[in-house]
Tab-separated table of C-alpha atoms and ligand atoms in Angstrom:
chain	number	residue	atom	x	y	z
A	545	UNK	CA	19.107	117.972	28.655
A	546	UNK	CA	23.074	118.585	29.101
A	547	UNK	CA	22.663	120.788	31.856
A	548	UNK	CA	24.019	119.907	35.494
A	549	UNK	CA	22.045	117.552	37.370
A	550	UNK	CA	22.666	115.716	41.044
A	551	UNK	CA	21.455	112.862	42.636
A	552	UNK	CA	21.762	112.371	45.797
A	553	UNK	CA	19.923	109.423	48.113
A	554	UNK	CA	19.659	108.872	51.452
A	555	UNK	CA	18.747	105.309	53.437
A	556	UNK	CA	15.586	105.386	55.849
A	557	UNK	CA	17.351	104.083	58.771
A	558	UNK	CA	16.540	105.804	61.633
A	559	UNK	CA	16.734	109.358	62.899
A	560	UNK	CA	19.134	111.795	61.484
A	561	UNK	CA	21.434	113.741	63.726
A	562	UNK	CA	24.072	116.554	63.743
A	563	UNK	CA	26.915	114.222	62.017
A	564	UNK	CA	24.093	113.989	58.666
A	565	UNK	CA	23.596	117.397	59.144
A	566	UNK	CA	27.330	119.012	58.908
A	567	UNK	CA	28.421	115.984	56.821
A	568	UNK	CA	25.524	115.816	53.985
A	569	UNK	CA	22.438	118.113	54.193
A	570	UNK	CA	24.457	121.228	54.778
A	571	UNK	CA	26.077	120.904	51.477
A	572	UNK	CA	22.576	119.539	49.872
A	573	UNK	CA	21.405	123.029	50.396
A	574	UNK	CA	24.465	124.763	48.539
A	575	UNK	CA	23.993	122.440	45.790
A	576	UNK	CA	20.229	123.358	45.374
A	577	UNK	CA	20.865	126.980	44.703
A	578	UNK	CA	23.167	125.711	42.067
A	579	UNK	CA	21.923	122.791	40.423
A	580	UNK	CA	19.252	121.244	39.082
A	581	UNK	CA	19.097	118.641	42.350
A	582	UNK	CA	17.195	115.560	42.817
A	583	UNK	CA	16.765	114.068	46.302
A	584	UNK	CA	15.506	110.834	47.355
A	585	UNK	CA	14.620	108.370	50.051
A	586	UNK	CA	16.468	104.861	49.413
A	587	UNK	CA	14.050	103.378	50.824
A	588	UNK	CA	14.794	99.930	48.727
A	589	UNK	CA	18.330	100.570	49.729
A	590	UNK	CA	17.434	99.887	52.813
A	591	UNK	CA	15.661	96.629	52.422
A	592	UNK	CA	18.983	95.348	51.117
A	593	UNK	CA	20.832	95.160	54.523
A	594	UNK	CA	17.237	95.684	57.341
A	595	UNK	CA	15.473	93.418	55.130
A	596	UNK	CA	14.230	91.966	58.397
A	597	UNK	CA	12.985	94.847	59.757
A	598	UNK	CA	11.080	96.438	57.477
A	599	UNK	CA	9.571	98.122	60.021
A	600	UNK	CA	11.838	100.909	60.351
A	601	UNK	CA	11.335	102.142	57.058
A	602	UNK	CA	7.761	103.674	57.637
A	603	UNK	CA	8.793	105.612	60.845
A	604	UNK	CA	12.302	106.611	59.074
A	605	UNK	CA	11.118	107.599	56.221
A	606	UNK	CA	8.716	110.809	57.052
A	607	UNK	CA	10.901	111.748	59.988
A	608	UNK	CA	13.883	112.080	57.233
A	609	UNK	CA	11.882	114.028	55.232
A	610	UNK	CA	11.202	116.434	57.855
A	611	UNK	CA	14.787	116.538	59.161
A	612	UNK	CA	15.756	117.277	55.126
A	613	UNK	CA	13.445	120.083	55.694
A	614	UNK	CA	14.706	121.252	59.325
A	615	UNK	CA	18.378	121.823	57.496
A	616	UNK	CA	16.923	123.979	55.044
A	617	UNK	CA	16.229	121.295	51.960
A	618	UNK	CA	14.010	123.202	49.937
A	619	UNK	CA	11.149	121.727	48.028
A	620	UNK	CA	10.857	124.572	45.836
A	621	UNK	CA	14.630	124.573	44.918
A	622	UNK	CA	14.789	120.573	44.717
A	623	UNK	CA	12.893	117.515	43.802
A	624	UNK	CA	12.353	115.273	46.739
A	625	UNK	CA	11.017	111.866	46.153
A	626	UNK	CA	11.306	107.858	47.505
A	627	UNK	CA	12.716	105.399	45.099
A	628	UNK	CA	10.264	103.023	45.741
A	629	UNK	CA	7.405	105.500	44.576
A	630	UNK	CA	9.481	105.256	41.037
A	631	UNK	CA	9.518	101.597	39.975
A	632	UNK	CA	11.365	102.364	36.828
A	633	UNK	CA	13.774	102.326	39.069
A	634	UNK	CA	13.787	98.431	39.162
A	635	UNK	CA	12.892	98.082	35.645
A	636	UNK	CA	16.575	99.796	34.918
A	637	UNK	CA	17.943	97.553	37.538
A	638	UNK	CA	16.526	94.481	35.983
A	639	UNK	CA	17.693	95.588	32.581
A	640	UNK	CA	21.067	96.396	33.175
A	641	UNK	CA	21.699	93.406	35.695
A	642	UNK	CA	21.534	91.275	32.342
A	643	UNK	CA	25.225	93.332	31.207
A	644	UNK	CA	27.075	93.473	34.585
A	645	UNK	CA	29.713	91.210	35.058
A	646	UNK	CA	29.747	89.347	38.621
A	647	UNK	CA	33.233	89.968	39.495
A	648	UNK	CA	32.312	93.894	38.675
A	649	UNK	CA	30.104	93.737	41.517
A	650	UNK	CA	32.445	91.372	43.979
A	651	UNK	CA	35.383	93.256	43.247
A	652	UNK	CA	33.673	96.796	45.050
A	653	UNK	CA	35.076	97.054	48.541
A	654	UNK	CA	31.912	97.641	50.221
A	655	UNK	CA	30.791	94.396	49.410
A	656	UNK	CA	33.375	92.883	51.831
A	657	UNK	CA	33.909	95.238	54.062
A	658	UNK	CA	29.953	95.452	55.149
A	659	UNK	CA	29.888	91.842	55.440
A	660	UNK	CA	32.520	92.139	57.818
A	661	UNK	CA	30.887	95.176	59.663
A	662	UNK	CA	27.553	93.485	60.126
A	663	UNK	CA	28.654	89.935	60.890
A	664	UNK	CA	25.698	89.776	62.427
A	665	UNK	CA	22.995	89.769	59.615
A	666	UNK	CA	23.219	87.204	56.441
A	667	UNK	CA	24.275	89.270	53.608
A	668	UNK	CA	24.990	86.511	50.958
A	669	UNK	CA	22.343	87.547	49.047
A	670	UNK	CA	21.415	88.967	46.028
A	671	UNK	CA	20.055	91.915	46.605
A	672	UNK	CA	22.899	92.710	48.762
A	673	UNK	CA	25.363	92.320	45.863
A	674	UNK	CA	23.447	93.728	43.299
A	675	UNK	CA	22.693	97.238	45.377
A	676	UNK	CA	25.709	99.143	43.483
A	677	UNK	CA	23.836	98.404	40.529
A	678	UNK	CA	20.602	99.590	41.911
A	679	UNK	CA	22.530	102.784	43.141
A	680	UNK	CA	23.763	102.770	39.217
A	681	UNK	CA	19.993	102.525	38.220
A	682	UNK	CA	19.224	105.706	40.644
A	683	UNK	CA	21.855	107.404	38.722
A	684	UNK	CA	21.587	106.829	35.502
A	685	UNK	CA	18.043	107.282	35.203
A	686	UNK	CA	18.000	110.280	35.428
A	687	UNK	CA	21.124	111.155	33.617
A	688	UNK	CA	22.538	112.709	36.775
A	689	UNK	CA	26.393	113.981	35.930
A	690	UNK	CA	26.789	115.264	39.360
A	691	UNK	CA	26.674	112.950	42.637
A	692	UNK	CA	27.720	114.271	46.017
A	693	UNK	CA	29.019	110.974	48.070
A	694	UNK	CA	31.251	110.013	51.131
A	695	UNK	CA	34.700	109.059	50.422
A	696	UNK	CA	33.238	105.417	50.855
A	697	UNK	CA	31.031	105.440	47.697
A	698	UNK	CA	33.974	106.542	45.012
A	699	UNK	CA	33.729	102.632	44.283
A	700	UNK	CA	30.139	102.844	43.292
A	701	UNK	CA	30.437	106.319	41.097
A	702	UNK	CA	33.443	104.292	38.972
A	703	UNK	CA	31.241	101.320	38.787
A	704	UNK	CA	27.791	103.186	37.577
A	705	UNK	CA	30.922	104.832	34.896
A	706	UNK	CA	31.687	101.319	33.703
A	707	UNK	CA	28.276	100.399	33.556
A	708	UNK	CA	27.180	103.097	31.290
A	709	UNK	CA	30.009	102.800	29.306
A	710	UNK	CA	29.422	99.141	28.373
A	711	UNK	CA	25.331	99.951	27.792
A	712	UNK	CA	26.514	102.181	25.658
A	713	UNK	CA	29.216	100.384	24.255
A	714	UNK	CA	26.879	97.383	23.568
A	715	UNK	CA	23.665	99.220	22.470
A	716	UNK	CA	24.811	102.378	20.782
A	717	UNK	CA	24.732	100.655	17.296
A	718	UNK	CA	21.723	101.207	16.174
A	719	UNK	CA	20.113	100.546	12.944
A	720	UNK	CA	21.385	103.018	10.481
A	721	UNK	CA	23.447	105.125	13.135
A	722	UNK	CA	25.721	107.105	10.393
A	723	UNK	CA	22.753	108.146	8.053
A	724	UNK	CA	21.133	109.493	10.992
A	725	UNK	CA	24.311	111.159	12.247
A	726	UNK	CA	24.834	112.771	8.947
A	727	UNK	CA	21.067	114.265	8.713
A	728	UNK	CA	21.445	115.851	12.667
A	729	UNK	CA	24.703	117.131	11.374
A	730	UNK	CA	22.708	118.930	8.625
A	731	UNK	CA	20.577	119.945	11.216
A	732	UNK	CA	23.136	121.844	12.833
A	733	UNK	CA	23.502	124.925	9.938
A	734	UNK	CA	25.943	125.257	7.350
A	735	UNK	CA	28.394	127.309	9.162
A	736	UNK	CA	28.129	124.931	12.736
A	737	UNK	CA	28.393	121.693	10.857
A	738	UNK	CA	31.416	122.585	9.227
A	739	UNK	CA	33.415	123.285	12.590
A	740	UNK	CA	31.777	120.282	14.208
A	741	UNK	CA	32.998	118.237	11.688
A	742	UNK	CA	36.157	119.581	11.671
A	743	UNK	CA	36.382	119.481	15.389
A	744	UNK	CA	35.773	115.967	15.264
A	745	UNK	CA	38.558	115.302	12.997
A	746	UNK	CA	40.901	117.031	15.266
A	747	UNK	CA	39.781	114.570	18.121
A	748	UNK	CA	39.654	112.169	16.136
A	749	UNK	CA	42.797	112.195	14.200
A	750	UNK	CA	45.114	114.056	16.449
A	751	UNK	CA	43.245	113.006	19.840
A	752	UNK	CA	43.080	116.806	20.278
A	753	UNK	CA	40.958	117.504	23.966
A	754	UNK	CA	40.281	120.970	23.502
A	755	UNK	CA	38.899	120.103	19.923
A	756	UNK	CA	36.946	117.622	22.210
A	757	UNK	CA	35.625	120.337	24.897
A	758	UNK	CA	34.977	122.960	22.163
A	759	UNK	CA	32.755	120.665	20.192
A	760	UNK	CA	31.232	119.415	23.631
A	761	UNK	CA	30.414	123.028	24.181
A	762	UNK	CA	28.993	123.388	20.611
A	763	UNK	CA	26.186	121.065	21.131
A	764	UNK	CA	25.401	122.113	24.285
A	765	UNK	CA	24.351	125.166	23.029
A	766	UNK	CA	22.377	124.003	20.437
A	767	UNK	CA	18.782	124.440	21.065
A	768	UNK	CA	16.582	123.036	18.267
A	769	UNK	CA	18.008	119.387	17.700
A	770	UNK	CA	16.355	116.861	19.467
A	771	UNK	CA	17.675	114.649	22.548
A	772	UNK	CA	18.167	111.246	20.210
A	773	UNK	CA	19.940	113.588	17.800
A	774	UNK	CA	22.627	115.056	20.524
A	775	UNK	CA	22.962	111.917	21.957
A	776	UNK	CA	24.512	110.812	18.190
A	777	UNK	CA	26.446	113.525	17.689
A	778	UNK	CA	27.851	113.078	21.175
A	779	UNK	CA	28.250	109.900	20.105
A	780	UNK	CA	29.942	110.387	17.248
A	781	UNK	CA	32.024	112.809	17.911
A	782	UNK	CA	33.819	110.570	21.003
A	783	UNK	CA	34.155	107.629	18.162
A	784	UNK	CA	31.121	105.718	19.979
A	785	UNK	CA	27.516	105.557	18.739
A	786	UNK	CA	24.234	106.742	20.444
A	787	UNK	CA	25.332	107.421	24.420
A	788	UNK	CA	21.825	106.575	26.038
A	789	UNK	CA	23.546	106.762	29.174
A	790	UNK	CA	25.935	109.643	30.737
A	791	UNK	CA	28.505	109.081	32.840
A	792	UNK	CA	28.002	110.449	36.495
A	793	UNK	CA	30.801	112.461	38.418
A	794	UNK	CA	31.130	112.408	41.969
A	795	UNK	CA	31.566	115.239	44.027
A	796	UNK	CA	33.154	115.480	47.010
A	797	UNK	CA	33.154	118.754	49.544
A	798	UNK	CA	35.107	119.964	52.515
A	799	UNK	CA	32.890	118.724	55.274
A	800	UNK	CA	33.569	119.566	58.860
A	801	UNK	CA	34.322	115.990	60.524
A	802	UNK	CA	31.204	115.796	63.624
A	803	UNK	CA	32.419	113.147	66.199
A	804	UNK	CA	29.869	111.887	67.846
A	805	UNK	CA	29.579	112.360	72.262
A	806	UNK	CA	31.665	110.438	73.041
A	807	UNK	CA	34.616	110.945	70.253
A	808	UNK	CA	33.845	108.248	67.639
A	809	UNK	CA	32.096	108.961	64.698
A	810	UNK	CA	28.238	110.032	65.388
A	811	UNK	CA	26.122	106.875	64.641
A	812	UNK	CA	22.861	105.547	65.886
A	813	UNK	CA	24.781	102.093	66.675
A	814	UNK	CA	26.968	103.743	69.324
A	815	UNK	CA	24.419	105.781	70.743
A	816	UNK	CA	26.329	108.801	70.807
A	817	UNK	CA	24.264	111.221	68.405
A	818	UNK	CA	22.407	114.403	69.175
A	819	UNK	CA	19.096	114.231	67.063
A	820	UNK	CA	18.730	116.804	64.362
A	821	UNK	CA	15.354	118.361	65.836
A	822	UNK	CA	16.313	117.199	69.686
A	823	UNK	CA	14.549	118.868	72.518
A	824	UNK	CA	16.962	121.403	73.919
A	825	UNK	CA	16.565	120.123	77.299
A	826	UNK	CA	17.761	117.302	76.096
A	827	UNK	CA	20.680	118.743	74.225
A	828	UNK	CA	21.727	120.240	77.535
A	829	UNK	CA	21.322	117.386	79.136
A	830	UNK	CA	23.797	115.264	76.930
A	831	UNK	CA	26.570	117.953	76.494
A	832	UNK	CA	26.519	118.824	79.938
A	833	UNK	CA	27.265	114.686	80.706
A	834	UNK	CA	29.990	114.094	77.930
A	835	UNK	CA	33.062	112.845	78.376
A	836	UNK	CA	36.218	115.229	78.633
A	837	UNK	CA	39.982	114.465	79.058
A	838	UNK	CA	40.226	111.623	81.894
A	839	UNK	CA	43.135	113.284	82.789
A	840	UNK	CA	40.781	116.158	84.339
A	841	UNK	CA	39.782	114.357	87.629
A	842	UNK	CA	40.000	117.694	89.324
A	843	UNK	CA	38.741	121.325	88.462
A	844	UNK	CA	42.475	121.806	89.437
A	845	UNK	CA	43.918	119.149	87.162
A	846	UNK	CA	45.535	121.139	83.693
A	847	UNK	CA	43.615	119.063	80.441
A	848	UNK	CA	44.831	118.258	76.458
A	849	UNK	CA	41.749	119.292	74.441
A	850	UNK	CA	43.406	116.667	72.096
A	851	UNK	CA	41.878	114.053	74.367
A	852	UNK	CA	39.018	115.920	74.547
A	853	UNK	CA	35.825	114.869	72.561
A	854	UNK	CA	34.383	118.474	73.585
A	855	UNK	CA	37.268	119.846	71.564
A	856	UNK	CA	36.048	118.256	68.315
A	857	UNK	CA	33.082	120.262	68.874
A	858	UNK	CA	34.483	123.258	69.679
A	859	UNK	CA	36.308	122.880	66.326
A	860	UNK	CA	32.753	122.535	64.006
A	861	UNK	CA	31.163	125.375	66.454
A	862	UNK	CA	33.772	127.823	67.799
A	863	UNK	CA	35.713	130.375	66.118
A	864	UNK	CA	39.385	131.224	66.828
A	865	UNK	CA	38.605	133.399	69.745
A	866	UNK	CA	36.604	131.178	71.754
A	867	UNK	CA	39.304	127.756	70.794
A	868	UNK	CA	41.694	130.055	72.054
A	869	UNK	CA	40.253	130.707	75.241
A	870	UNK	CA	39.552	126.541	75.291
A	871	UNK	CA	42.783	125.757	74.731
A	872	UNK	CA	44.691	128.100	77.471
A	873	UNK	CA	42.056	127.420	79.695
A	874	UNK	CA	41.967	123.702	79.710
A	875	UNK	CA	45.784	123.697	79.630
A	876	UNK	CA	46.099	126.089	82.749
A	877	UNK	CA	43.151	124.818	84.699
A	878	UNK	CA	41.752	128.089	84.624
A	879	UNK	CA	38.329	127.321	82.970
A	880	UNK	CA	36.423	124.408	84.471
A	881	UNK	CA	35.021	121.409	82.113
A	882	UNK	CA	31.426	122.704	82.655
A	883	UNK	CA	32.157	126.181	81.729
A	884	UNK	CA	33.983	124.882	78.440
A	885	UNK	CA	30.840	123.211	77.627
A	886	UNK	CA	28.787	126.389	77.668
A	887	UNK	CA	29.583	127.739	74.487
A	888	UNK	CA	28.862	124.475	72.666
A	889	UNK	CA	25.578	124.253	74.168
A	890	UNK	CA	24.887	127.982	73.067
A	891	UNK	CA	26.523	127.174	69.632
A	892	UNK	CA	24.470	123.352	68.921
A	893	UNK	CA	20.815	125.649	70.687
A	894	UNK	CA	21.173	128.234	68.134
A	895	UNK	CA	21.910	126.277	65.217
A	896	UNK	CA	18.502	123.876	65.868
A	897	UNK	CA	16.771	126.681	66.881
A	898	UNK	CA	16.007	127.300	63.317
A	899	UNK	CA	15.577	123.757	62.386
A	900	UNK	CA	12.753	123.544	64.980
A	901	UNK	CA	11.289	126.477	63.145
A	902	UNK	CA	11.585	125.376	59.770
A	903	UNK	CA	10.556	122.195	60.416
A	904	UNK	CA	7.042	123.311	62.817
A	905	UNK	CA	4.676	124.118	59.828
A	906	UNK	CA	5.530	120.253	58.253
A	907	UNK	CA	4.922	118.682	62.228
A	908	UNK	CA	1.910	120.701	62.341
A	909	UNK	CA	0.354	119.571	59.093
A	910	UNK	CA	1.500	116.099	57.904
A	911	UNK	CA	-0.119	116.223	54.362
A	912	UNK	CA	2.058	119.290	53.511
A	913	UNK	CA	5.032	116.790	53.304
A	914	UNK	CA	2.848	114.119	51.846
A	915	UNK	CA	1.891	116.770	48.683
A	916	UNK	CA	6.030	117.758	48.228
A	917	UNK	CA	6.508	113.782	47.853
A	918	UNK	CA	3.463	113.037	45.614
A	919	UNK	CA	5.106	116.229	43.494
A	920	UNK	CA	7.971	115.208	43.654
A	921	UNK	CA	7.460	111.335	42.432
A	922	UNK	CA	5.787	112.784	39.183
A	923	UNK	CA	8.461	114.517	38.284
A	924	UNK	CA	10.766	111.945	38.638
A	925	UNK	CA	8.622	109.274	37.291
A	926	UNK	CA	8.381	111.456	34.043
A	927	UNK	CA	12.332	111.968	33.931
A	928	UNK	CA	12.463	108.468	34.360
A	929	UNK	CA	10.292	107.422	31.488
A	930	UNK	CA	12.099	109.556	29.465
A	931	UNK	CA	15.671	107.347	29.654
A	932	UNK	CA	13.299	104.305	29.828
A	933	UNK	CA	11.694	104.789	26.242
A	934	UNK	CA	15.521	105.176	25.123
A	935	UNK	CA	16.948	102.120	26.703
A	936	UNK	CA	14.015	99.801	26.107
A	937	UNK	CA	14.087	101.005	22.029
A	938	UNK	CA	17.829	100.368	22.165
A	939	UNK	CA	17.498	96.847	24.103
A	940	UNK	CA	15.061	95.592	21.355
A	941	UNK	CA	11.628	95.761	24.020
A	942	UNK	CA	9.985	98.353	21.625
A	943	UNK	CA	8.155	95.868	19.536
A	944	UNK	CA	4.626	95.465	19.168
B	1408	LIG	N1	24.141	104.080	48.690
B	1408	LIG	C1	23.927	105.305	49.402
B	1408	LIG	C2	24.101	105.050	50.871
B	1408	LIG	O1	24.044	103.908	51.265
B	1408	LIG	C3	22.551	105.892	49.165
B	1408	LIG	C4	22.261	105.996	47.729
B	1408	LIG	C5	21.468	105.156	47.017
B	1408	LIG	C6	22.768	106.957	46.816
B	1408	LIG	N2	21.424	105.533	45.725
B	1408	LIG	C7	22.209	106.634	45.561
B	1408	LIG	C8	23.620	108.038	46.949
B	1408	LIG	C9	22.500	107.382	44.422
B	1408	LIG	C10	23.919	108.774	45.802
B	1408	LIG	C11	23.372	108.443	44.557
B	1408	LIG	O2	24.284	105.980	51.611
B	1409	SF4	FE1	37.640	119.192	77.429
B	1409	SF4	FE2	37.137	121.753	77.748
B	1409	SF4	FE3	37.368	120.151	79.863
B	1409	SF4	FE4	39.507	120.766	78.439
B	1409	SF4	S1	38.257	122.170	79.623
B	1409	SF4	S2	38.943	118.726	79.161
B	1409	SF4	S3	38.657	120.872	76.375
B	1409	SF4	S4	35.804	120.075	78.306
């Protein structure tokens, strides 16, 4: 139950293109061969900002699914399932909405800052406040350590911290906690007891951290206590009682920046993306049509790939030789803009060449990706029962 686990969600909001590719799915396939990964659809996500629209979500949803499997997301590496297939989900939401304070959640940036962005839409509501605690809820039901964000989500992976901290804080006293702490320390052998016990003294009294990481290590090799029982000695070892909840990390990776056609980032709202599983014609089309430096007005007129948004590709696509050969060329006037183009088009062709191929059997038979989901929502639902038993039991709901 200690070993690494990531969570990772994505919003059904329309089709995913190059810039989700290079900036999230490419590294959701390193971290599959790694780590025990769990992948879902944020489907309720969504309805907190297109709650007027709901329907996008339906078309989104499977076409996601089938661009997750285009980049190489692997079912039989990762779980993939849709948040709203795992109502626990909510139940965790409800339950720990009844500990967060209100100036937690007002204080995130993103609550602000996406009011701002979408002027447009009425987000004074609650579920538009309340979604870092339902990302929390995605999180920490699972007892996911690991979560790969964007720079913009640190906020929310500090928040979900603070949140388990406080359930734990609040509801890791439970009834007869250091009677039940000494018998798993029995549990633990003569000889492993002792130096656990010791250990914890160390942190303890001297706030020693590598008496903290070699006890930490300790009971995460120990193989025949019980997850209630770790959880204690966890517990007690850090000073704290029963830690129901873990604290997530989040994980950031180099990620190559993709502009978008036209230089700004890739999005849907400036309608400058190239679709993940885009008809090549198509690709051609809009490559072949993007801008370059205005300066060029003339196949004679020298260029600054700086000013170039073809350059930004060239820099995800190209290697040295070929930016080389962009760079004297477009500063010479010696290569033309079309002729620059030519090895993007190549590069962007090749690359979705095998998405088109991994992603044909799924087109061609629609319940294939229906039977990874159904799958995949059992397993999470079970994971998810698993933390719910625990925090209902410590939140006083077990009663009959
Ligand atoms: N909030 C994320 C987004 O808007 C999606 C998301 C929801 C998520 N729950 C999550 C990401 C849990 C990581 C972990 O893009
Ligand atoms: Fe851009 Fe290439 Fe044309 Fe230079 S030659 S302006 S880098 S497309």
């Amino acid at each position: 139950m200690f070993t690494d686990r990531v969570l990772s969600g994505m919003r059904p909001t329309g089709s995913l293109h190059l810039g989700h590719y290079h900036g999230v799915l490419k590294n959701w396939v390193e971290l599959q061969y790694k780590f025990d990964c769990l992948f879902f659809v944020a489907d309720w996500h969504a309805l907190t900002t297109h709650y007027d629209t709901p329907e996008i979500i339906e078309q989104s949803v499977w076409d996601m699914i089938l661009d997750w499997l285009a980049a190489g997301v692997d079912p039989t590496q990762a779980t993939f399932f849709i948040q709203s297939r795992v109502p626990a989900h909510a139940e965790l939401h409800a339950l720990l909405s009844m500990i967060t304070p209100l100036s937690w959640l007002e204080r995130i940036p993103s609550y602000r800052d996406q009011q701002k962005k979408l002027a447009g839409k009425d987000l004074g509501t609650y579920g538009f406040l309340g979604y870092p605690l339902l990302q929390s809820s995605d999180i920490l039901i699972y007892r996911a350590n690991l979560v790969p964000v964007g720079e913009d989500q640190t906020a929310h992976i500090e928040f979900t911290r603070e949140i388990a901290r406080r359930f734990n804080h609040i509801y890791g006293k439970e009834a007869g906690f250091k009677k039940k702490v000494e018998l798993a320390i029995k549990k633990l052998g003569a000889k492993k007891s002792k130096i656990y016990e010791r250990l914890r003294n160390c942190y303890q009294e001297q706030g020693s951290l590598e008496a903290l990481v070699e006890a930490k290590a300790l009971l995460d090799e120990q193989q025949n206590l019980s997850t209630k029982d770790l959880e204690r000695l966890f517990g007690y070892l850090e000073g704290g009682g029963k830690a129901t909840l873990c604290e997530p990390e989040a994980i950031f990776t180099e990620v190559s920046k993709m502009p978008g056609l036209d230089g700004q980032k890739m999005s849907k709202s400036y309608d400058n993306i190239i679709r993940l599983r885009e008809d090549p014609d198509s690709v051609r089309v809009k490559i072949r049509t993007m801008q370059t430096d205005p300066a060029r007005i003339r196949r004679s007129d020298p260029g600054d790939p700086a000013k170039c948004p073809v350059w930004q590709f060239h820099l995800v696509y190209s290697d040295e030789k070929i930016q080389d050969w962009v760079q004297q060329g477009c500063r010479s006037a010696n290569i033309g803009c079309l002729e620059c183009k030519q090895p993007v088009i190549e590069a962007v062709l090749v690359e979705q060449r095998s998405m088109h191929e991994r992603a044909r059997p799924y087109e061609d038979d629609p319940t294939l990706v229906r039977d990874i989901i159904a799958d995949g929502c059992e397993k999470a639902n079970k994971l998810a029962q698993e933390t719910m038993q625990e925090v209902r039991e410590v939140m006083g709901l077990n009663y009959s």
